[in-house]
mmCIF file of N, CA, C and O in Angstrom:
data_model
loop_
_atom_site.group_PDB
_atom_site.id
_atom_site.type_symbol
_atom_site.label_atom_id
_atom_site.label_comp_id
_atom_site.label_asym_id
_atom_site.label_seq_id
_atom_site.Cartn_x
_atom_site.Cartn_y
_atom_site.Cartn_z
ATOM 1 N N UNK A 299 202.642 157.781 152.705
ATOM 2 C CA UNK A 299 202.076 159.118 152.699
ATOM 3 C C UNK A 299 202.319 159.775 154.051
ATOM 4 O O UNK A 299 202.371 159.117 155.069
ATOM 5 N N UNK A 300 202.413 161.086 154.026
ATOM 6 C CA UNK A 300 202.669 161.836 155.249
ATOM 7 C C UNK A 300 201.750 163.051 155.296
ATOM 8 O O UNK A 300 201.627 163.773 154.319
ATOM 9 N N UNK A 301 201.102 163.248 156.423
ATOM 10 C CA UNK A 301 200.208 164.388 156.612
ATOM 11 C C UNK A 301 200.559 165.016 157.960
ATOM 12 O O UNK A 301 199.995 164.667 158.989
ATOM 13 N N UNK A 302 201.519 165.919 157.971
ATOM 14 C CA UNK A 302 201.962 166.610 159.187
ATOM 15 C C UNK A 302 202.013 168.102 158.925
ATOM 16 O O UNK A 302 202.394 168.542 157.841
ATOM 17 N N UNK A 303 201.649 168.884 159.931
ATOM 18 C CA UNK A 303 201.705 170.333 159.828
ATOM 19 C C UNK A 303 202.127 170.895 161.181
ATOM 20 O O UNK A 303 201.786 170.350 162.224
ATOM 21 N N UNK A 304 202.924 171.968 161.129
ATOM 22 C CA UNK A 304 203.323 172.690 162.337
ATOM 23 C C UNK A 304 202.951 174.150 162.117
ATOM 24 O O UNK A 304 203.350 174.753 161.124
ATOM 25 N N UNK A 305 202.183 174.690 163.041
ATOM 26 C CA UNK A 305 201.710 176.067 162.928
ATOM 27 C C UNK A 305 202.032 176.801 164.226
ATOM 28 O O UNK A 305 201.772 176.276 165.313
ATOM 29 N N UNK A 306 202.582 177.999 164.102
ATOM 30 C CA UNK A 306 202.834 178.858 165.253
ATOM 31 C C UNK A 306 202.047 180.142 165.044
ATOM 32 O O UNK A 306 202.183 180.791 164.007
ATOM 33 N N UNK A 307 201.200 180.462 166.018
ATOM 34 C CA UNK A 307 200.388 181.660 165.903
ATOM 35 C C UNK A 307 199.800 182.057 167.241
ATOM 36 O O UNK A 307 200.027 181.408 168.255
ATOM 37 N N UNK A 308 199.026 183.125 167.213
ATOM 38 C CA UNK A 308 198.387 183.637 168.432
ATOM 39 C C UNK A 308 196.910 183.258 168.448
ATOM 40 O O UNK A 308 196.243 183.277 167.417
ATOM 41 N N UNK A 309 196.438 182.903 169.640
ATOM 42 C CA UNK A 309 195.036 182.542 169.806
ATOM 43 C C UNK A 309 194.142 183.752 169.562
ATOM 44 O O UNK A 309 194.358 184.820 170.136
ATOM 45 N N UNK A 310 193.153 183.585 168.706
ATOM 46 C CA UNK A 310 192.216 184.662 168.398
ATOM 47 C C UNK A 310 191.235 184.864 169.548
ATOM 48 O O UNK A 310 190.891 185.992 169.892
ATOM 49 N N UNK A 311 190.787 183.782 170.156
ATOM 50 C CA UNK A 311 189.866 183.821 171.302
ATOM 51 C C UNK A 311 190.356 182.865 172.377
ATOM 52 O O UNK A 311 191.132 181.939 172.104
ATOM 53 N N UNK A 312 189.863 183.058 173.598
ATOM 54 C CA UNK A 312 190.186 182.145 174.699
ATOM 55 C C UNK A 312 189.590 180.772 174.385
ATOM 56 O O UNK A 312 188.412 180.672 174.041
ATOM 57 N N UNK A 313 190.386 179.701 174.528
ATOM 58 C CA UNK A 313 189.862 178.353 174.248
ATOM 59 C C UNK A 313 188.769 177.951 175.243
ATOM 60 O O UNK A 313 188.863 178.239 176.435
ATOM 61 N N UNK A 314 187.749 177.280 174.732
ATOM 62 C CA UNK A 314 186.649 176.780 175.553
ATOM 63 C C UNK A 314 186.482 175.291 175.254
ATOM 64 O O UNK A 314 186.450 174.890 174.089
ATOM 65 N N UNK A 315 186.370 174.487 176.296
ATOM 66 C CA UNK A 315 186.178 173.046 176.128
ATOM 67 C C UNK A 315 184.686 172.738 176.147
ATOM 68 O O UNK A 315 183.950 173.200 177.018
ATOM 69 N N UNK A 316 184.255 171.960 175.175
ATOM 70 C CA UNK A 316 182.876 171.490 175.100
ATOM 71 C C UNK A 316 182.905 169.971 174.977
ATOM 72 O O UNK A 316 183.970 169.367 174.900
ATOM 73 N N UNK A 317 181.734 169.367 174.944
ATOM 74 C CA UNK A 317 181.622 167.922 174.771
ATOM 75 C C UNK A 317 180.852 167.642 173.489
ATOM 76 O O UNK A 317 179.838 168.278 173.220
ATOM 77 N N UNK A 318 181.342 166.678 172.700
ATOM 78 C CA UNK A 318 180.610 166.309 171.491
ATOM 79 C C UNK A 318 179.539 165.280 171.842
ATOM 80 O O UNK A 318 179.356 164.930 173.017
ATOM 81 N N UNK A 319 178.824 164.767 170.823
ATOM 82 C CA UNK A 319 177.709 163.843 171.075
ATOM 83 C C UNK A 319 178.153 162.554 171.771
ATOM 84 O O UNK A 319 177.383 161.955 172.517
ATOM 85 N N UNK A 320 179.385 162.132 171.533
ATOM 86 C CA UNK A 320 179.862 160.897 172.166
ATOM 87 C C UNK A 320 180.518 161.137 173.518
ATOM 88 O O UNK A 320 181.029 160.208 174.137
ATOM 89 N N UNK A 321 180.511 162.388 174.002
ATOM 90 C CA UNK A 321 181.033 162.691 175.324
ATOM 91 C C UNK A 321 182.516 163.025 175.363
ATOM 92 O O UNK A 321 183.069 163.201 176.445
ATOM 93 N N UNK A 322 183.163 163.124 174.218
ATOM 94 C CA UNK A 322 184.584 163.472 174.178
ATOM 95 C C UNK A 322 184.756 164.984 174.295
ATOM 96 O O UNK A 322 183.964 165.750 173.761
ATOM 97 N N UNK A 323 185.829 165.396 174.982
ATOM 98 C CA UNK A 323 186.124 166.821 175.119
ATOM 99 C C UNK A 323 186.710 167.337 173.818
ATOM 100 O O UNK A 323 187.549 166.678 173.193
ATOM 101 N N UNK A 324 186.275 168.542 173.427
ATOM 102 C CA UNK A 324 186.735 169.140 172.184
ATOM 103 C C UNK A 324 186.838 170.654 172.360
ATOM 104 O O UNK A 324 186.051 171.250 173.095
ATOM 105 N N UNK A 325 187.832 171.239 171.723
ATOM 106 C CA UNK A 325 187.973 172.685 171.697
ATOM 107 C C UNK A 325 188.331 173.097 170.278
ATOM 108 O O UNK A 325 189.265 172.558 169.689
ATOM 109 N N UNK A 326 187.562 174.018 169.738
ATOM 110 C CA UNK A 326 187.824 174.562 168.396
ATOM 111 C C UNK A 326 188.500 175.911 168.594
ATOM 112 O O UNK A 326 187.911 176.806 169.200
ATOM 113 N N UNK A 327 189.728 176.047 168.123
ATOM 114 C CA UNK A 327 190.450 177.306 168.270
ATOM 115 C C UNK A 327 190.828 177.846 166.888
ATOM 116 O O UNK A 327 190.808 177.113 165.899
ATOM 117 N N UNK A 328 191.164 179.116 166.851
ATOM 118 C CA UNK A 328 191.668 179.740 165.625
ATOM 119 C C UNK A 328 192.976 180.429 165.955
ATOM 120 O O UNK A 328 193.062 181.167 166.940
ATOM 121 N N UNK A 329 193.992 180.175 165.138
ATOM 122 C CA UNK A 329 195.285 180.819 165.295
ATOM 123 C C UNK A 329 195.460 181.898 164.234
ATOM 124 O O UNK A 329 195.171 181.670 163.057
ATOM 125 N N UNK A 330 195.932 183.060 164.657
ATOM 126 C CA UNK A 330 196.287 184.133 163.738
ATOM 127 C C UNK A 330 197.776 183.985 163.429
ATOM 128 O O UNK A 330 198.612 184.020 164.331
ATOM 129 N N UNK A 331 198.079 183.793 162.144
ATOM 130 C CA UNK A 331 199.463 183.552 161.719
ATOM 131 C C UNK A 331 199.835 184.598 160.669
ATOM 132 O O UNK A 331 199.348 184.541 159.534
ATOM 133 N N UNK A 332 200.696 185.559 161.038
ATOM 134 C CA UNK A 332 201.096 186.559 160.055
ATOM 135 C C UNK A 332 202.006 185.943 158.997
ATOM 136 O O UNK A 332 202.830 185.085 159.296
ATOM 137 N N UNK A 333 201.838 186.383 157.765
ATOM 138 C CA UNK A 333 202.694 185.910 156.688
ATOM 139 C C UNK A 333 204.077 186.548 156.819
ATOM 140 O O UNK A 333 204.230 187.597 157.431
ATOM 141 N N UNK A 334 205.073 185.937 156.235
ATOM 142 C CA UNK A 334 206.449 186.417 156.386
ATOM 143 C C UNK A 334 206.850 187.420 155.307
ATOM 144 O O UNK A 334 208.011 187.778 155.202
ATOM 145 N N UNK A 335 205.889 187.857 154.509
ATOM 146 C CA UNK A 335 206.179 188.828 153.460
ATOM 147 C C UNK A 335 205.052 189.848 153.390
ATOM 148 O O UNK A 335 203.930 189.579 153.804
ATOM 149 N N UNK A 336 205.362 191.014 152.848
ATOM 150 C CA UNK A 336 204.369 192.084 152.747
ATOM 151 C C UNK A 336 203.593 191.978 151.436
ATOM 152 O O UNK A 336 204.126 191.511 150.425
ATOM 153 N N UNK A 337 202.348 192.427 151.458
ATOM 154 C CA UNK A 337 201.541 192.443 150.237
ATOM 155 C C UNK A 337 201.902 193.673 149.402
ATOM 156 O O UNK A 337 202.822 194.427 149.757
ATOM 157 N N UNK A 338 201.176 193.914 148.338
ATOM 158 C CA UNK A 338 201.494 195.025 147.434
ATOM 159 C C UNK A 338 201.334 196.399 148.091
ATOM 160 O O UNK A 338 201.894 197.382 147.611
ATOM 161 N N UNK A 339 200.591 196.458 149.208
ATOM 162 C CA UNK A 339 200.427 197.719 149.935
ATOM 163 C C UNK A 339 201.434 197.877 151.073
ATOM 164 O O UNK A 339 201.352 198.805 151.869
ATOM 165 N N UNK A 340 202.372 196.933 151.182
ATOM 166 C CA UNK A 340 203.393 197.009 152.222
ATOM 167 C C UNK A 340 202.941 196.551 153.595
ATOM 168 O O UNK A 340 203.542 196.894 154.603
ATOM 169 N N UNK A 341 201.872 195.745 153.635
ATOM 170 C CA UNK A 341 201.309 195.259 154.906
ATOM 171 C C UNK A 341 201.461 193.740 154.973
ATOM 172 O O UNK A 341 201.301 193.043 153.973
ATOM 173 N N UNK A 342 201.752 193.246 156.177
ATOM 174 C CA UNK A 342 201.798 191.804 156.386
ATOM 175 C C UNK A 342 200.371 191.280 156.538
ATOM 176 O O UNK A 342 199.660 191.661 157.475
ATOM 177 N N UNK A 343 199.930 190.418 155.641
ATOM 178 C CA UNK A 343 198.616 189.787 155.774
ATOM 179 C C UNK A 343 198.685 188.724 156.859
ATOM 180 O O UNK A 343 199.759 188.233 157.207
ATOM 181 N N UNK A 344 197.522 188.360 157.387
ATOM 182 C CA UNK A 344 197.434 187.340 158.430
ATOM 183 C C UNK A 344 196.478 186.253 157.982
ATOM 184 O O UNK A 344 195.397 186.536 157.464
ATOM 185 N N UNK A 345 196.885 184.996 158.182
ATOM 186 C CA UNK A 345 196.005 183.856 157.927
ATOM 187 C C UNK A 345 195.381 183.435 159.249
ATOM 188 O O UNK A 345 196.039 183.449 160.294
ATOM 189 N N UNK A 346 194.098 183.051 159.207
ATOM 190 C CA UNK A 346 193.388 182.572 160.388
ATOM 191 C C UNK A 346 193.109 181.099 160.177
ATOM 192 O O UNK A 346 192.338 180.721 159.292
ATOM 193 N N UNK A 347 193.762 180.257 160.991
ATOM 194 C CA UNK A 347 193.746 178.814 160.776
ATOM 195 C C UNK A 347 192.976 178.136 161.901
ATOM 196 O O UNK A 347 193.294 178.294 163.086
ATOM 197 N N UNK A 348 191.944 177.370 161.513
ATOM 198 C CA UNK A 348 191.119 176.642 162.485
ATOM 199 C C UNK A 348 191.829 175.360 162.898
ATOM 200 O O UNK A 348 192.371 174.633 162.063
ATOM 201 N N UNK A 349 191.787 175.093 164.204
ATOM 202 C CA UNK A 349 192.392 173.887 164.757
ATOM 203 C C UNK A 349 191.400 173.219 165.704
ATOM 204 O O UNK A 349 190.671 173.900 166.428
ATOM 205 N N UNK A 350 191.400 171.903 165.702
ATOM 206 C CA UNK A 350 190.564 171.131 166.617
ATOM 207 C C UNK A 350 191.456 170.416 167.619
ATOM 208 O O UNK A 350 192.397 169.724 167.236
ATOM 209 N N UNK A 351 191.140 170.608 168.903
ATOM 210 C CA UNK A 351 191.889 169.963 169.979
ATOM 211 C C UNK A 351 190.961 168.980 170.684
ATOM 212 O O UNK A 351 189.798 169.288 170.926
ATOM 213 N N UNK A 352 191.487 167.816 171.030
ATOM 214 C CA UNK A 352 190.675 166.782 171.675
ATOM 215 C C UNK A 352 191.183 166.475 173.078
ATOM 216 O O UNK A 352 192.365 166.588 173.376
ATOM 217 N N UNK A 353 190.279 166.054 173.932
ATOM 218 C CA UNK A 353 190.521 165.498 175.269
ATOM 219 C C UNK A 353 191.529 166.287 176.090
ATOM 220 O O UNK A 353 191.314 167.442 176.384
ATOM 221 N N UNK A 354 192.644 165.673 176.489
ATOM 222 C CA UNK A 354 193.624 166.313 177.367
ATOM 223 C C UNK A 354 194.257 167.546 176.759
ATOM 224 O O UNK A 354 194.521 168.535 177.463
ATOM 225 N N UNK A 355 194.519 167.515 175.463
ATOM 226 C CA UNK A 355 195.099 168.681 174.791
ATOM 227 C C UNK A 355 194.119 169.854 174.873
ATOM 228 O O UNK A 355 194.509 170.984 175.144
ATOM 229 N N UNK A 356 192.845 169.581 174.653
ATOM 230 C CA UNK A 356 191.815 170.625 174.738
ATOM 231 C C UNK A 356 191.740 171.191 176.154
ATOM 232 O O UNK A 356 191.687 172.409 176.353
ATOM 233 N N UNK A 357 191.732 170.314 177.148
ATOM 234 C CA UNK A 357 191.647 170.722 178.549
ATOM 235 C C UNK A 357 192.820 171.595 178.969
ATOM 236 O O UNK A 357 192.641 172.667 179.551
ATOM 237 N N UNK A 358 194.040 171.138 178.676
ATOM 238 C CA UNK A 358 195.236 171.883 179.076
ATOM 239 C C UNK A 358 195.321 173.238 178.392
ATOM 240 O O UNK A 358 195.677 174.232 179.020
ATOM 241 N N UNK A 359 194.994 173.278 177.114
ATOM 242 C CA UNK A 359 195.050 174.547 176.387
ATOM 243 C C UNK A 359 194.034 175.535 176.954
ATOM 244 O O UNK A 359 194.339 176.712 177.150
ATOM 245 N N UNK A 360 192.832 175.066 177.251
ATOM 246 C CA UNK A 360 191.804 175.946 177.823
ATOM 247 C C UNK A 360 192.192 176.419 179.221
ATOM 248 O O UNK A 360 191.909 177.556 179.598
ATOM 249 N N UNK A 361 192.863 175.569 179.979
ATOM 250 C CA UNK A 361 193.239 175.925 181.345
ATOM 251 C C UNK A 361 194.387 176.926 181.387
ATOM 252 O O UNK A 361 194.391 177.841 182.213
ATOM 253 N N UNK A 362 195.362 176.783 180.509
ATOM 254 C CA UNK A 362 196.587 177.576 180.608
ATOM 255 C C UNK A 362 196.721 178.704 179.587
ATOM 256 O O UNK A 362 197.641 179.508 179.685
ATOM 257 N N UNK A 363 195.850 178.785 178.605
ATOM 258 C CA UNK A 363 196.015 179.783 177.551
ATOM 259 C C UNK A 363 194.868 180.775 177.507
ATOM 260 O O UNK A 363 193.735 180.441 177.837
ATOM 261 N N UNK A 364 195.199 181.981 177.064
ATOM 262 C CA UNK A 364 194.238 183.068 176.917
ATOM 263 C C UNK A 364 194.318 183.605 175.498
ATOM 264 O O UNK A 364 195.241 183.281 174.748
ATOM 265 N N UNK A 365 193.396 184.471 175.171
ATOM 266 C CA UNK A 365 193.417 185.169 173.890
ATOM 267 C C UNK A 365 194.748 185.899 173.741
ATOM 268 O O UNK A 365 195.215 186.558 174.660
ATOM 269 N N UNK A 366 195.388 185.763 172.577
ATOM 270 C CA UNK A 366 196.643 186.450 172.304
ATOM 271 C C UNK A 366 197.891 185.663 172.639
ATOM 272 O O UNK A 366 198.990 186.056 172.250
ATOM 273 N N UNK A 367 197.759 184.544 173.361
ATOM 274 C CA UNK A 367 198.935 183.732 173.679
ATOM 275 C C UNK A 367 199.501 183.094 172.412
ATOM 276 O O UNK A 367 198.766 182.713 171.508
ATOM 277 N N UNK A 368 200.820 182.980 172.376
ATOM 278 C CA UNK A 368 201.518 182.361 171.251
ATOM 279 C C UNK A 368 201.645 180.867 171.520
ATOM 280 O O UNK A 368 202.176 180.469 172.563
ATOM 281 N N UNK A 369 201.141 180.044 170.595
ATOM 282 C CA UNK A 369 201.240 178.595 170.753
ATOM 283 C C UNK A 369 201.690 177.947 169.447
ATOM 284 O O UNK A 369 201.567 178.530 168.378
ATOM 285 N N UNK A 370 202.208 176.733 169.591
ATOM 286 C CA UNK A 370 202.577 175.921 168.436
ATOM 287 C C UNK A 370 201.660 174.710 168.420
ATOM 288 O O UNK A 370 201.474 174.056 169.448
ATOM 289 N N UNK A 371 201.084 174.432 167.269
ATOM 290 C CA UNK A 371 200.221 173.259 167.101
ATOM 291 C C UNK A 371 200.872 172.330 166.089
ATOM 292 O O UNK A 371 201.191 172.749 164.977
ATOM 293 N N UNK A 372 201.104 171.095 166.513
ATOM 294 C CA UNK A 372 201.570 170.055 165.598
ATOM 295 C C UNK A 372 200.412 169.101 165.391
ATOM 296 O O UNK A 372 199.752 168.701 166.353
ATOM 297 N N UNK A 373 200.145 168.761 164.138
ATOM 298 C CA UNK A 373 199.024 167.875 163.877
ATOM 299 C C UNK A 373 198.940 167.484 162.425
ATOM 300 O O UNK A 373 199.954 167.417 161.723
ATOM 301 N N UNK A 374 197.716 167.246 161.995
ATOM 302 C CA UNK A 374 197.481 166.816 160.612
ATOM 303 C C UNK A 374 196.367 167.659 160.014
ATOM 304 O O UNK A 374 195.505 168.174 160.726
ATOM 305 N N UNK A 375 196.394 167.809 158.696
ATOM 306 C CA UNK A 375 195.332 168.510 157.999
ATOM 307 C C UNK A 375 194.165 167.576 157.759
ATOM 308 O O UNK A 375 194.360 166.396 157.462
ATOM 309 N N UNK A 376 192.967 168.107 157.902
ATOM 310 C CA UNK A 376 191.762 167.333 157.645
ATOM 311 C C UNK A 376 190.814 168.189 156.834
ATOM 312 O O UNK A 376 190.619 169.363 157.128
ATOM 313 N N UNK A 377 190.237 167.591 155.808
ATOM 314 C CA UNK A 377 189.300 168.304 154.946
ATOM 315 C C UNK A 377 187.887 168.145 155.505
ATOM 316 O O UNK A 377 187.427 167.028 155.743
ATOM 317 N N UNK A 378 187.234 169.270 155.736
ATOM 318 C CA UNK A 378 185.845 169.254 156.201
ATOM 319 C C UNK A 378 184.925 169.199 154.989
ATOM 320 O O UNK A 378 185.370 169.128 153.850
ATOM 321 N N UNK A 379 183.662 169.274 155.219
ATOM 322 C CA UNK A 379 182.696 169.300 154.118
ATOM 323 C C UNK A 379 183.076 170.391 153.127
ATOM 324 O O UNK A 379 183.398 171.497 153.517
ATOM 325 N N UNK A 380 183.048 170.074 151.875
ATOM 326 C CA UNK A 380 183.452 171.055 150.867
ATOM 327 C C UNK A 380 184.960 171.090 150.757
ATOM 328 O O UNK A 380 185.617 170.074 150.712
ATOM 329 N N UNK A 381 185.507 172.299 150.781
ATOM 330 C CA UNK A 381 186.953 172.428 150.598
ATOM 331 C C UNK A 381 187.653 173.072 151.790
ATOM 332 O O UNK A 381 188.811 173.445 151.699
ATOM 333 N N UNK A 382 186.958 173.236 152.913
ATOM 334 C CA UNK A 382 187.559 173.861 154.083
ATOM 335 C C UNK A 382 188.522 172.895 154.767
ATOM 336 O O UNK A 382 188.203 171.730 154.996
ATOM 337 N N UNK A 383 189.716 173.397 155.096
ATOM 338 C CA UNK A 383 190.714 172.599 155.797
ATOM 339 C C UNK A 383 190.802 173.048 157.242
ATOM 340 O O UNK A 383 190.604 174.216 157.555
ATOM 341 N N UNK A 384 191.133 172.105 158.124
ATOM 342 C CA UNK A 384 191.403 172.421 159.513
ATOM 343 C C UNK A 384 192.572 171.567 159.966
ATOM 344 O O UNK A 384 192.890 170.561 159.351
ATOM 345 N N UNK A 385 193.207 171.975 161.055
ATOM 346 C CA UNK A 385 194.299 171.210 161.641
ATOM 347 C C UNK A 385 193.735 170.446 162.837
ATOM 348 O O UNK A 385 193.083 171.033 163.698
ATOM 349 N N UNK A 386 193.971 169.146 162.868
ATOM 350 C CA UNK A 386 193.614 168.334 164.030
ATOM 351 C C UNK A 386 194.895 168.187 164.852
ATOM 352 O O UNK A 386 195.880 167.603 164.391
ATOM 353 N N UNK A 387 194.898 168.770 166.050
ATOM 354 C CA UNK A 387 196.101 168.839 166.873
ATOM 355 C C UNK A 387 196.469 167.485 167.454
ATOM 356 O O UNK A 387 195.616 166.753 167.939
ATOM 357 N N UNK A 388 197.746 167.191 167.404
ATOM 358 C CA UNK A 388 198.306 166.022 168.071
ATOM 359 C C UNK A 388 199.169 166.445 169.257
ATOM 360 O O UNK A 388 199.368 165.692 170.190
ATOM 361 N N UNK A 389 199.677 167.696 169.194
ATOM 362 C CA UNK A 389 200.484 168.247 170.285
ATOM 363 C C UNK A 389 200.383 169.764 170.241
ATOM 364 O O UNK A 389 200.402 170.360 169.171
ATOM 365 N N UNK A 390 200.273 170.381 171.431
ATOM 366 C CA UNK A 390 200.251 171.838 171.541
ATOM 367 C C UNK A 390 201.356 172.246 172.505
ATOM 368 O O UNK A 390 201.483 171.682 173.591
ATOM 369 N N UNK A 391 202.160 173.220 172.088
ATOM 370 C CA UNK A 391 203.233 173.749 172.931
ATOM 371 C C UNK A 391 202.928 175.215 173.221
ATOM 372 O O UNK A 391 202.667 175.981 172.296
ATOM 373 N N UNK A 392 202.967 175.585 174.501
ATOM 374 C CA UNK A 392 202.709 176.962 174.911
ATOM 375 C C UNK A 392 204.016 177.735 174.818
ATOM 376 O O UNK A 392 204.962 177.456 175.544
ATOM 377 N N UNK A 393 204.089 178.720 173.920
ATOM 378 C CA UNK A 393 205.328 179.459 173.684
ATOM 379 C C UNK A 393 205.395 180.757 174.484
ATOM 380 O O UNK A 393 206.463 181.188 174.883
ATOM 381 N N UNK A 394 204.262 181.413 174.687
ATOM 382 C CA UNK A 394 204.212 182.604 175.552
ATOM 383 C C UNK A 394 202.850 182.640 176.211
ATOM 384 O O UNK A 394 201.869 182.195 175.636
ATOM 385 N N UNK A 395 202.833 183.172 177.394
ATOM 386 C CA UNK A 395 201.601 183.221 178.161
ATOM 387 C C UNK A 395 201.470 184.614 178.751
ATOM 388 O O UNK A 395 202.325 185.033 179.514
ATOM 389 N N UNK A 396 200.403 185.333 178.396
ATOM 390 C CA UNK A 396 200.230 186.703 178.874
ATOM 391 C C UNK A 396 200.082 186.771 180.386
ATOM 392 O O UNK A 396 200.492 187.736 181.004
ATOM 393 N N UNK A 397 199.503 185.742 181.015
ATOM 394 C CA UNK A 397 199.356 185.741 182.474
ATOM 395 C C UNK A 397 200.721 185.817 183.129
ATOM 396 O O UNK A 397 200.946 186.586 184.047
ATOM 397 N N UNK A 398 201.660 184.987 182.687
ATOM 398 C CA UNK A 398 202.995 184.926 183.276
ATOM 399 C C UNK A 398 203.758 186.210 182.973
ATOM 400 O O UNK A 398 204.452 186.759 183.827
ATOM 401 N N UNK A 399 203.641 186.743 181.744
ATOM 402 C CA UNK A 399 204.370 187.951 181.354
ATOM 403 C C UNK A 399 203.923 189.164 182.147
ATOM 404 O O UNK A 399 204.709 190.067 182.402
ATOM 405 N N UNK A 400 202.655 189.214 182.562
ATOM 406 C CA UNK A 400 202.125 190.367 183.294
ATOM 407 C C UNK A 400 202.428 190.340 184.782
ATOM 408 O O UNK A 400 202.184 191.307 185.483
ATOM 409 N N UNK A 401 202.929 189.238 185.288
ATOM 410 C CA UNK A 401 203.205 189.126 186.735
ATOM 411 C C UNK A 401 204.552 189.712 187.084
ATOM 412 O O UNK A 401 205.429 189.882 186.345
#
């Protein structure tokens, strides 16, 4: 069996690192991913995909990324309570950074 996903999108909010009950670093982010086709009204819809980042990945993303930055998340899908899906990140690649572009 294989459970791999690659998502490229823009950060909806600035990443924030928190600690869970066991003391591990965690960051919950949401990526805005526009669809590659237009809907019946001629508009590109956008999907908002929740991703969970752990430890070093969470730290680096929070340190170097801001709202609106383009990133790639490679990871696996995980089903939460009910039918909600989220991506658990195994690798994050920074594709564009607004801080660097504005300098």
